[in-house]
Coordinates of C-alpha atoms in Angstrom, one line a residue:
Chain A
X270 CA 0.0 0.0 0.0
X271 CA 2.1 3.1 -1.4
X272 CA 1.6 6.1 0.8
X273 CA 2.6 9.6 -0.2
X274 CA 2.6 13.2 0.2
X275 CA 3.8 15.3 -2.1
X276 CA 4.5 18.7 -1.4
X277 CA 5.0 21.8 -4.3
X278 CA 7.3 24.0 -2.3
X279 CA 8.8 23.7 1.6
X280 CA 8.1 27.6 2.4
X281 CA 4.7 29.3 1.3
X282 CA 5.5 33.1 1.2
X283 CA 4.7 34.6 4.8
X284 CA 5.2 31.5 6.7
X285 CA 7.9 29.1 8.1
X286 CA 9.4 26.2 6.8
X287 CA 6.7 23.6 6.3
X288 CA 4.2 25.7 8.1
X289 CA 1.7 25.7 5.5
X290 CA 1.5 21.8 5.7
X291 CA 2.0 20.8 9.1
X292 CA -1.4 19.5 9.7
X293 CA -1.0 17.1 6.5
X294 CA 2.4 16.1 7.7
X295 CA 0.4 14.9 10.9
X296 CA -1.8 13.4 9.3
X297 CA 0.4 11.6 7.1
X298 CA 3.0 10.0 9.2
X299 CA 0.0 8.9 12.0
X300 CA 1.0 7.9 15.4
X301 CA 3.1 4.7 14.1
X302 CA 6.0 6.2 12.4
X303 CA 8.0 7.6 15.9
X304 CA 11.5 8.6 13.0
X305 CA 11.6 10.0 9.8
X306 CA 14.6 9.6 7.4
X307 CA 15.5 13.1 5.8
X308 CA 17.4 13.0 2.4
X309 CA 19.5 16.5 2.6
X310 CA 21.3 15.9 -0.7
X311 CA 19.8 18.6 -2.9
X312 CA 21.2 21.4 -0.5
X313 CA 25.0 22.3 -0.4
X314 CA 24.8 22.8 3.6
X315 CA 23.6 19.3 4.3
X316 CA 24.1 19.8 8.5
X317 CA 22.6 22.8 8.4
X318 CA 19.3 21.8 6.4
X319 CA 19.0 18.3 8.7
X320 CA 18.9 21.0 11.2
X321 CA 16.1 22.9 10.4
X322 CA 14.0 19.7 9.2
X323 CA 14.8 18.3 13.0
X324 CA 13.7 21.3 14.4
X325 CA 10.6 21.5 12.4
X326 CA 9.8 17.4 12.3
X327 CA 10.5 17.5 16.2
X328 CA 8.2 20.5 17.0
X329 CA 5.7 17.8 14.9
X330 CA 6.3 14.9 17.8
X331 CA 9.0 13.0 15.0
X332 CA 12.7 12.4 15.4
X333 CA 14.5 12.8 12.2
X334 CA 17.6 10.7 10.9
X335 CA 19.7 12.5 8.5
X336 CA 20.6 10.2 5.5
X337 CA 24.2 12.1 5.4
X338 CA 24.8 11.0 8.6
X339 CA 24.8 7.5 8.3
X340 CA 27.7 5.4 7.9
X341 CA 25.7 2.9 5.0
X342 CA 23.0 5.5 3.3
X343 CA 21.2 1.8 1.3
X344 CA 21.1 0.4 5.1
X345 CA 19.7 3.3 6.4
X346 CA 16.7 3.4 4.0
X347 CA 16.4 -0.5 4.6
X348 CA 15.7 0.2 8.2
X349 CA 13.7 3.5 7.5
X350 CA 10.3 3.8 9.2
X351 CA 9.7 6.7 7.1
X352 CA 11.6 9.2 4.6
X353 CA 11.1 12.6 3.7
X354 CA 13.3 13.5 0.5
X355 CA 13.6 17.8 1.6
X356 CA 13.8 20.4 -1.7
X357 CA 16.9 22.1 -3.2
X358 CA 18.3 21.4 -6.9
X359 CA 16.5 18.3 -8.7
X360 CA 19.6 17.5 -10.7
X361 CA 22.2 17.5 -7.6
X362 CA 19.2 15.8 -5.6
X363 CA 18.7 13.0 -8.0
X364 CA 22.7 12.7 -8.9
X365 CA 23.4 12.4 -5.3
X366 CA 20.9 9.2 -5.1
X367 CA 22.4 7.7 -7.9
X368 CA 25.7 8.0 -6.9
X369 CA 24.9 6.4 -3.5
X370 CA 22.5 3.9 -5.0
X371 CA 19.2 4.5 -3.3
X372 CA 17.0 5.2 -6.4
X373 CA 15.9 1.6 -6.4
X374 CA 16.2 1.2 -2.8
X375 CA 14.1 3.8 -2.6
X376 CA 11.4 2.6 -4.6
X377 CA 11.6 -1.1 -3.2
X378 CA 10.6 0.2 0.1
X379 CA 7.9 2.6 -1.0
X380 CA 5.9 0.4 -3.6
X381 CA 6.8 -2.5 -2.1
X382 CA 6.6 -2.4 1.7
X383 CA 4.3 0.2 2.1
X384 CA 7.3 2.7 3.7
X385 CA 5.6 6.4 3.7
X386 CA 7.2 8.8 1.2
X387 CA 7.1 12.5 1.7
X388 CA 8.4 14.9 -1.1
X389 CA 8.5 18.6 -1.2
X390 CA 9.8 20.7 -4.4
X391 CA 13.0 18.5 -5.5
X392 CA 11.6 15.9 -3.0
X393 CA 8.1 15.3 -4.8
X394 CA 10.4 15.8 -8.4
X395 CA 12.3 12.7 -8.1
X396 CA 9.3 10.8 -6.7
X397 CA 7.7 11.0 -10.0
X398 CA 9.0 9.4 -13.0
X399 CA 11.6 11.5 -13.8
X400 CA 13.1 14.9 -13.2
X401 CA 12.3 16.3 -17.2
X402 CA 9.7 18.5 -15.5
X403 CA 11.8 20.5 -12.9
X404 CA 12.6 23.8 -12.7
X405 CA 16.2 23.9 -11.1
X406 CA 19.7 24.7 -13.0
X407 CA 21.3 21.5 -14.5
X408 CA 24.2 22.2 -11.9
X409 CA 25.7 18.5 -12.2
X410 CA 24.4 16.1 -14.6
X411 CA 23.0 12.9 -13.1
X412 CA 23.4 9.6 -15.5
X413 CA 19.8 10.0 -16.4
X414 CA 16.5 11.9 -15.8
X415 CA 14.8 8.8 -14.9
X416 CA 13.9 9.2 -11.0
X417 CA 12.3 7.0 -8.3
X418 CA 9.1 6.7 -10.3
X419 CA 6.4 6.4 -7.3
X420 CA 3.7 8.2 -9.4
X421 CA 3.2 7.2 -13.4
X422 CA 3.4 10.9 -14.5
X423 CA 5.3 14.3 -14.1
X424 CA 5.0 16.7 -11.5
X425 CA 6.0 20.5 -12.0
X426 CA 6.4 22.5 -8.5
X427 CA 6.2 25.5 -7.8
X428 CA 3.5 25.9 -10.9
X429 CA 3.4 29.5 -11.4
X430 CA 0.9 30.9 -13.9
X431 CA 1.8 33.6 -16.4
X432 CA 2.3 37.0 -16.0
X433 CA 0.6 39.1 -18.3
X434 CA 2.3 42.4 -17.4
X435 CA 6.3 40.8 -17.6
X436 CA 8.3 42.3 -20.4
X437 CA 10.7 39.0 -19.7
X438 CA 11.0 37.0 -23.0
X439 CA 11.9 34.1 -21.3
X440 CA 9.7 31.0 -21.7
X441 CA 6.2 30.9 -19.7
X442 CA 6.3 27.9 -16.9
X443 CA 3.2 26.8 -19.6
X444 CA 5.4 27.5 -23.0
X445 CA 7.9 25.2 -20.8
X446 CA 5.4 22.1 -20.4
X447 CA 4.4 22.7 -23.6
X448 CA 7.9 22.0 -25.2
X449 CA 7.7 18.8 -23.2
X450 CA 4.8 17.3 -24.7
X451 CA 6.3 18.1 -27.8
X452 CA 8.6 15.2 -27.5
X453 CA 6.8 11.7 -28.4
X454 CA 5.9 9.6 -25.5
X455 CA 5.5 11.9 -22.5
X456 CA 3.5 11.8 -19.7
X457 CA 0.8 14.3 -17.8
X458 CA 2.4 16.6 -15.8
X459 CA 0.8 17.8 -13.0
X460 CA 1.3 21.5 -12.2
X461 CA 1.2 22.2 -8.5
X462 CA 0.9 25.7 -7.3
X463 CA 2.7 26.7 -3.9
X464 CA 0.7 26.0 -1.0
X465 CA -1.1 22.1 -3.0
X466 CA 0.2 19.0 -2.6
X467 CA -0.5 15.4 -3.5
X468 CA -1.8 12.5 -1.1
X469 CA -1.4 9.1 -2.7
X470 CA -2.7 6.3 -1.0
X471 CA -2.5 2.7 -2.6
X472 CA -4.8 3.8 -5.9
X473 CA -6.3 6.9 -4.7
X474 CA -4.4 10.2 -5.5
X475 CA -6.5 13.6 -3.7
X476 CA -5.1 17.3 -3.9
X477 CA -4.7 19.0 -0.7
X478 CA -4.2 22.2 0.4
X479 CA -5.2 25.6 -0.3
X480 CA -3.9 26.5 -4.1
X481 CA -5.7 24.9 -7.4
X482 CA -3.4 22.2 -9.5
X483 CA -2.9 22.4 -13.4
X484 CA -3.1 19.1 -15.1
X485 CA -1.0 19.5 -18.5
X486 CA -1.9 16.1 -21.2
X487 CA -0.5 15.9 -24.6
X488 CA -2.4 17.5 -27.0
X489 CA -5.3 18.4 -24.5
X490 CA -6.0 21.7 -23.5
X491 CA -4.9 22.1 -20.1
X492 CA -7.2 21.6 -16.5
X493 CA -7.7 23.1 -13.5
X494 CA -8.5 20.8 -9.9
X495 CA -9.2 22.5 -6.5
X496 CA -7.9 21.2 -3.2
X497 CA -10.2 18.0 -2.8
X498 CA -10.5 16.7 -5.9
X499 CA -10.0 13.4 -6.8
X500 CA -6.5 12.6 -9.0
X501 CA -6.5 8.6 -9.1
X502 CA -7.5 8.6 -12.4
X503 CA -3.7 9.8 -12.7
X504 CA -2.0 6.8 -11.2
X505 CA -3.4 4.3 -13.8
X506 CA -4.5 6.6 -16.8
X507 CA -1.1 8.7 -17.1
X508 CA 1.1 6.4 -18.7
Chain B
X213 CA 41.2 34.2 -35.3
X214 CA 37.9 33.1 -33.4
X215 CA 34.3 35.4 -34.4
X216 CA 31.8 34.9 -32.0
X217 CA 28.3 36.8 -31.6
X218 CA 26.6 35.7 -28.1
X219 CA 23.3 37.3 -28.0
X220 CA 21.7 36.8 -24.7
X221 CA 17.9 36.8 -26.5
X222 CA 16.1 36.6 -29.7
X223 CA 13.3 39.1 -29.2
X224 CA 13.2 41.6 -27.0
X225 CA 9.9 42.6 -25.6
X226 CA 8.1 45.2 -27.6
X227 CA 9.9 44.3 -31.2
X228 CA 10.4 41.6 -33.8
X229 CA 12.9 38.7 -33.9
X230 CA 16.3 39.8 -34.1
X231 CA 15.7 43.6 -34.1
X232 CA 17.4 44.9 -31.2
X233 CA 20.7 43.4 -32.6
X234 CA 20.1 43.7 -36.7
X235 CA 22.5 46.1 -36.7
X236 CA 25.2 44.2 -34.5
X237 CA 24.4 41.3 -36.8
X238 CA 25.3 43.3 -40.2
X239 CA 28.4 44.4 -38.7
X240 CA 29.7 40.9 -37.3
X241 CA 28.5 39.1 -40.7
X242 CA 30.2 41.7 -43.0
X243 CA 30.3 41.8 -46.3
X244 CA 32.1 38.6 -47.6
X245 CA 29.5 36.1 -45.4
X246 CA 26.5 36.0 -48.2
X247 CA 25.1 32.6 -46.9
X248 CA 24.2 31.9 -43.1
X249 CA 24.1 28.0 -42.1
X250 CA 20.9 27.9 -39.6
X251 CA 20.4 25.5 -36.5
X252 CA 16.9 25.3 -35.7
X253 CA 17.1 22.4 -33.7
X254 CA 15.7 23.7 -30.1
X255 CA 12.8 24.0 -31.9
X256 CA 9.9 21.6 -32.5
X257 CA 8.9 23.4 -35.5
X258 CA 12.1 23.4 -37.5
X259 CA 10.7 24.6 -40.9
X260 CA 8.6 27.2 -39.2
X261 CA 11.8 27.9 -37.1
X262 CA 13.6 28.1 -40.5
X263 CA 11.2 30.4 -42.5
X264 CA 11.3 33.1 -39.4
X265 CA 15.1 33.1 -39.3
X266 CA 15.3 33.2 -43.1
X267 CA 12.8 36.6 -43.4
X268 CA 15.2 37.9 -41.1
X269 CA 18.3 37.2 -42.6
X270 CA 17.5 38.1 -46.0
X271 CA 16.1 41.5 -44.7
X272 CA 19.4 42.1 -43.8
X273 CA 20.8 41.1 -47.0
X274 CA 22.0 37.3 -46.3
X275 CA 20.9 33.7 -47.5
X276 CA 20.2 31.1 -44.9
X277 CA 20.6 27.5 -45.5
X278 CA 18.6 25.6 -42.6
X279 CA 20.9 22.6 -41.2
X280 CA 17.6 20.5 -41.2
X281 CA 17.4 20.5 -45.0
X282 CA 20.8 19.5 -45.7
X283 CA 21.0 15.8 -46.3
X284 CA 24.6 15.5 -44.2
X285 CA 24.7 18.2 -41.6
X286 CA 27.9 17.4 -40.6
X287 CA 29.2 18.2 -44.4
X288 CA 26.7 21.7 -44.1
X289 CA 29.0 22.3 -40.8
X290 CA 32.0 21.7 -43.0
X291 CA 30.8 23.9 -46.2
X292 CA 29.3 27.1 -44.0
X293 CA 30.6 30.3 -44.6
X294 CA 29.0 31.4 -40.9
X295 CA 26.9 29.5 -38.7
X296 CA 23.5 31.0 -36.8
X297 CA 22.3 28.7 -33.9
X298 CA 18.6 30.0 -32.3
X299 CA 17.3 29.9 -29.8
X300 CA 14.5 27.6 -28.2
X301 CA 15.0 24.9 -25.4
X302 CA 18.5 24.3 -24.9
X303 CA 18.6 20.8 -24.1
X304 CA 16.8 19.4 -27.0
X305 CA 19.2 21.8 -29.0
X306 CA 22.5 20.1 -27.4
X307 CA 21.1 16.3 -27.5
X308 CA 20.5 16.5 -31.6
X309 CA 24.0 18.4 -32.1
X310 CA 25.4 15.5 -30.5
X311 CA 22.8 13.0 -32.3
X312 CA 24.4 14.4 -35.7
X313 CA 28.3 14.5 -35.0
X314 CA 28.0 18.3 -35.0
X315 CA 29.2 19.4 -31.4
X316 CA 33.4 18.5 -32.5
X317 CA 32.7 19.8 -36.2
X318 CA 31.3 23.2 -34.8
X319 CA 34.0 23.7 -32.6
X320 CA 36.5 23.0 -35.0
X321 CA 34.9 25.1 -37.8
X322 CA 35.0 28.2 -35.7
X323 CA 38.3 28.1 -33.5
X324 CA 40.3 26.5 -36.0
X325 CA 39.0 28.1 -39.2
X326 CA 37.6 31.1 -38.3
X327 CA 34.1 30.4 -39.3
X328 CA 32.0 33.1 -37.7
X329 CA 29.7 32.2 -34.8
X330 CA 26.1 33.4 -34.2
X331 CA 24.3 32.4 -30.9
X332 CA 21.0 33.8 -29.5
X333 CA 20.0 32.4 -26.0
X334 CA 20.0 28.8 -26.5
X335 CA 22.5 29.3 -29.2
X336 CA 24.3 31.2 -26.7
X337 CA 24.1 28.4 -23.9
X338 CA 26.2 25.8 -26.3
X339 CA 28.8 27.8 -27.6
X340 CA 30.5 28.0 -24.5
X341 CA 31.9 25.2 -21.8
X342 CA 28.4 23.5 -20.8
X343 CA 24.9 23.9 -20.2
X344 CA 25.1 24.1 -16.8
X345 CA 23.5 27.5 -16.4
X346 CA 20.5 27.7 -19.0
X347 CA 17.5 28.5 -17.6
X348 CA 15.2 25.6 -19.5
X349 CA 13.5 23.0 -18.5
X350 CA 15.5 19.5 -19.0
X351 CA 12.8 18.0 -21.6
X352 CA 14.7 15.9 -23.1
X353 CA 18.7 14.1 -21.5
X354 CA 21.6 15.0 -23.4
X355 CA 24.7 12.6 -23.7
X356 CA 26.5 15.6 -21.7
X357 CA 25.9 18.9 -20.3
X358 CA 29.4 19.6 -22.1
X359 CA 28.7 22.1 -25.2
X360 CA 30.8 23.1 -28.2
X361 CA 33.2 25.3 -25.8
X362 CA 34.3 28.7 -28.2
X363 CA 34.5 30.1 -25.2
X364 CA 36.0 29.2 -21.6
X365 CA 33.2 30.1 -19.4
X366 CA 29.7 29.7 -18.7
X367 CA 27.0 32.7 -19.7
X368 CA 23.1 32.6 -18.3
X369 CA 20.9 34.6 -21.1
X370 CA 18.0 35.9 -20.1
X371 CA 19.7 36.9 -17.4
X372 CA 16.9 38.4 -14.7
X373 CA 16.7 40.3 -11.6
X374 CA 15.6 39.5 -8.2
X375 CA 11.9 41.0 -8.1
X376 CA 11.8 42.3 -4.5
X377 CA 7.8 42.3 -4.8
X378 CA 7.5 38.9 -5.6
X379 CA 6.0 36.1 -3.6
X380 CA 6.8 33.1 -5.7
X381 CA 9.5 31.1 -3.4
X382 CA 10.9 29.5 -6.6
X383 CA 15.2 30.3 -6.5
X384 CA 16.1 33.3 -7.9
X385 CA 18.1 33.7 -10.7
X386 CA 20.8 34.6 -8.6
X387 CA 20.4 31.7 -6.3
X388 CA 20.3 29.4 -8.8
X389 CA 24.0 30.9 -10.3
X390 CA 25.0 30.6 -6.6
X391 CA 24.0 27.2 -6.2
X392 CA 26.0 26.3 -9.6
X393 CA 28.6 28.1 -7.9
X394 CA 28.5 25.4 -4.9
X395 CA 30.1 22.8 -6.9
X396 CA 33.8 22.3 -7.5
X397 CA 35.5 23.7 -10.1
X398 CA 32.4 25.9 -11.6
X399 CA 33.9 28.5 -14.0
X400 CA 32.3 32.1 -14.4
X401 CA 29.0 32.6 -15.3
X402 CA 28.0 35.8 -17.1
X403 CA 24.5 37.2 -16.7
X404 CA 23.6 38.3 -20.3
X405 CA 20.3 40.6 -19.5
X406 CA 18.1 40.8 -22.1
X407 CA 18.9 43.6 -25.0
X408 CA 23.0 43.1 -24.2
X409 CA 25.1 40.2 -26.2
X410 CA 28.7 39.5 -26.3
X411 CA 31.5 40.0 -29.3
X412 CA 34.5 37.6 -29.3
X413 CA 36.6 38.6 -31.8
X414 CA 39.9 36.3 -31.2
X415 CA 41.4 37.2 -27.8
X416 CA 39.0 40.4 -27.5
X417 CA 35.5 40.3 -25.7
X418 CA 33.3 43.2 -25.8
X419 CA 30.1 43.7 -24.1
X420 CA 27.3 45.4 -26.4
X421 CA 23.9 46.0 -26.6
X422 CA 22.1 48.6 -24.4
X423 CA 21.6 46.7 -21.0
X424 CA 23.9 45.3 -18.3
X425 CA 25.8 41.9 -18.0
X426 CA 26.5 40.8 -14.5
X427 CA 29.8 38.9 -14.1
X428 CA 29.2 35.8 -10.8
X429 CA 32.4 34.4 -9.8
X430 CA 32.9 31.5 -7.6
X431 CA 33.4 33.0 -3.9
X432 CA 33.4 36.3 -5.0
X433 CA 30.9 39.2 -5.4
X434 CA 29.1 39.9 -8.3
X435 CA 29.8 42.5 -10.5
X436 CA 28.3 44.7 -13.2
X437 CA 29.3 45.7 -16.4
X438 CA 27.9 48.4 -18.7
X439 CA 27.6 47.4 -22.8
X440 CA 31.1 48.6 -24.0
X441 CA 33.1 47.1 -21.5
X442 CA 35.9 44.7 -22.5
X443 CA 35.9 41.5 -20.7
X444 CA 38.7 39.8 -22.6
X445 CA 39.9 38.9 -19.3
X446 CA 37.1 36.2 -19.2
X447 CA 39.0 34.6 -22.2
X448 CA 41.8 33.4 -20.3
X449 CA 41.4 34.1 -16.7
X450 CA 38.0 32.4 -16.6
X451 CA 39.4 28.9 -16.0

């Protein structure tokens, strides 16, 4: 039974670090998970950022283990009650769990044993089926895109709609998703404003939150879902 | 004797394509360059892509052969009298140079021969050490994040300041060049704003345009520079 929660974006503007979602965090991890397993790898500053999620987790009632602290990172998501994969830059994120060879691991634990997954920004990227939908640098280059594929389908944080006043030329975030469903073969991507997320239990996907999500298909105009709506069609439908 | 015209974008907001540098262009093209080899490939649309750049070119008094109509590309590398690679997403631009053999051929074309070089924002990204710092989403995975290298630093087009107003908690621009910046061994990175573009002409570099380039150097402060300045220095200090 794959349980997880997917988060757009760690800090909604005005509040604290995972402020906006501590009631869903709660919720998520229930009374039996007493540690979580934080994956720093996608900041530079890896003891500073397991110290702000043990502050925060802690304030919740949940001890945190910092992957970058243990002596055998595959052993340490073997024995993992729980894992939380923190935000940062996707391609550093996802490079880092190549190079230490917990992609697989990962996924093992989640689909297979039912080990609660939570994600937020770079977190929820590499949960999905690959990273092609972030919107970090390409920093370092990871030996593929291909991430922990929890979810059948794209996710893009931080979805940000477009400005109609901005004299930037750059690409829209939309123009951006479009290019991707240019390419043959690819996959919904699910846009998540700051401040939604994604709870996946077993078959049934629901957005939470307080911000509407952006569903991008190929070749089909775009849609919008409101916090409460029901995604699952999403976890069998994407691919 | 190496030619190189970096233009940090292909519109700029309130004119056509190309306008804001048509007269940079005439200049750097000269008069014995009558045919321009086109690279449409960060495009979808590559004989769209082509008819644009073509209207363009020939308004300014040049032919343009479009790379994707040549039956070997790597012998319409060899044959160009200049070379014009546009803009689009920069990643599917760098995987099909290297699916045709071009990224070597280029390079050699325009340091070893003297072929003249045109970039505009993705065009920009690949001519120097890597792709590191383009701002596009990763649609599609290159071999490498290694480009053609005609110069021996990175450059960010598009280049866009913090908005001290917003509330999106996306990374700025300038965190994002910081977290680049984090990594060993990162070379320069120079912010191309939009409406500035950089001249290599052999060992010279020369900032035009009418906006400001900001210069990030790992563990140093930032700095500007206003279109005229001469950043030659970036040709051999860079590394």
């Amino acid at each position: 039974m794959r349980r997880l929660l997917l988060v757009s974006n760690s800090t909604l503007y005005g509040s604290g670090y995972l402020d906006h979602c501590e009631e869903n965090i709660r919720s998520f991890f229930s009374r039996d998970v007493k540690r979580v397993l934080f994956v720093p790898y996608a900041l530079h500053d890896r003891d500073e950022y397991a110290k702000i999620a043990r502050n925060k987790f802690q304030s919740l009632g949940y001890e945190v283990d910092s992957i970058h602290e243990a002596a055998d990172p595959v052993e340490a998501v073997r024995k993992a009650e729980a894992i939380f994969i923190g935000g940062g830059n996707t391609f550093r994120l996802l490079k880092c769990l190549y190079d230490n060879k917990l992609v697989t691991e990962i996924r093992k634990r989640v689909l297979e044993e039912g080990v609660p997954y939570m994600g937020s920004s770079a977190g929820t990227n590499v949960a999905t089926i690959s990273i092609n939908t972030t919107n970090d640098m390409p920093i370092v280059f990871p030996p593929s895109f291909s991430a922990i594929g929890l979810v059948p389908f794209n996710i893009n944080p931080h979805y940000l709609d477009t400005d109609p006043n901005s004299r930037h030329m750059g690409e829209t975030r939309e123009q951006r998703i479009t290019q991707f469903h240019e390419e043959p073969g690819t996959p919904c991507v699910l846009g998540l404003r700051e401040g939604c997320m994604l709870l996946v239990e077993g078959d049934k996907a629901t957005l939470l939150g307080t911000t509407k999500a952006r569903l991008f298909m190929r070749g089909q105009p775009s849609v919008e879902y409101s916090p409460g709506s029901d995604l699952s069609f999403l976890l069998t439908a994407a691919q």
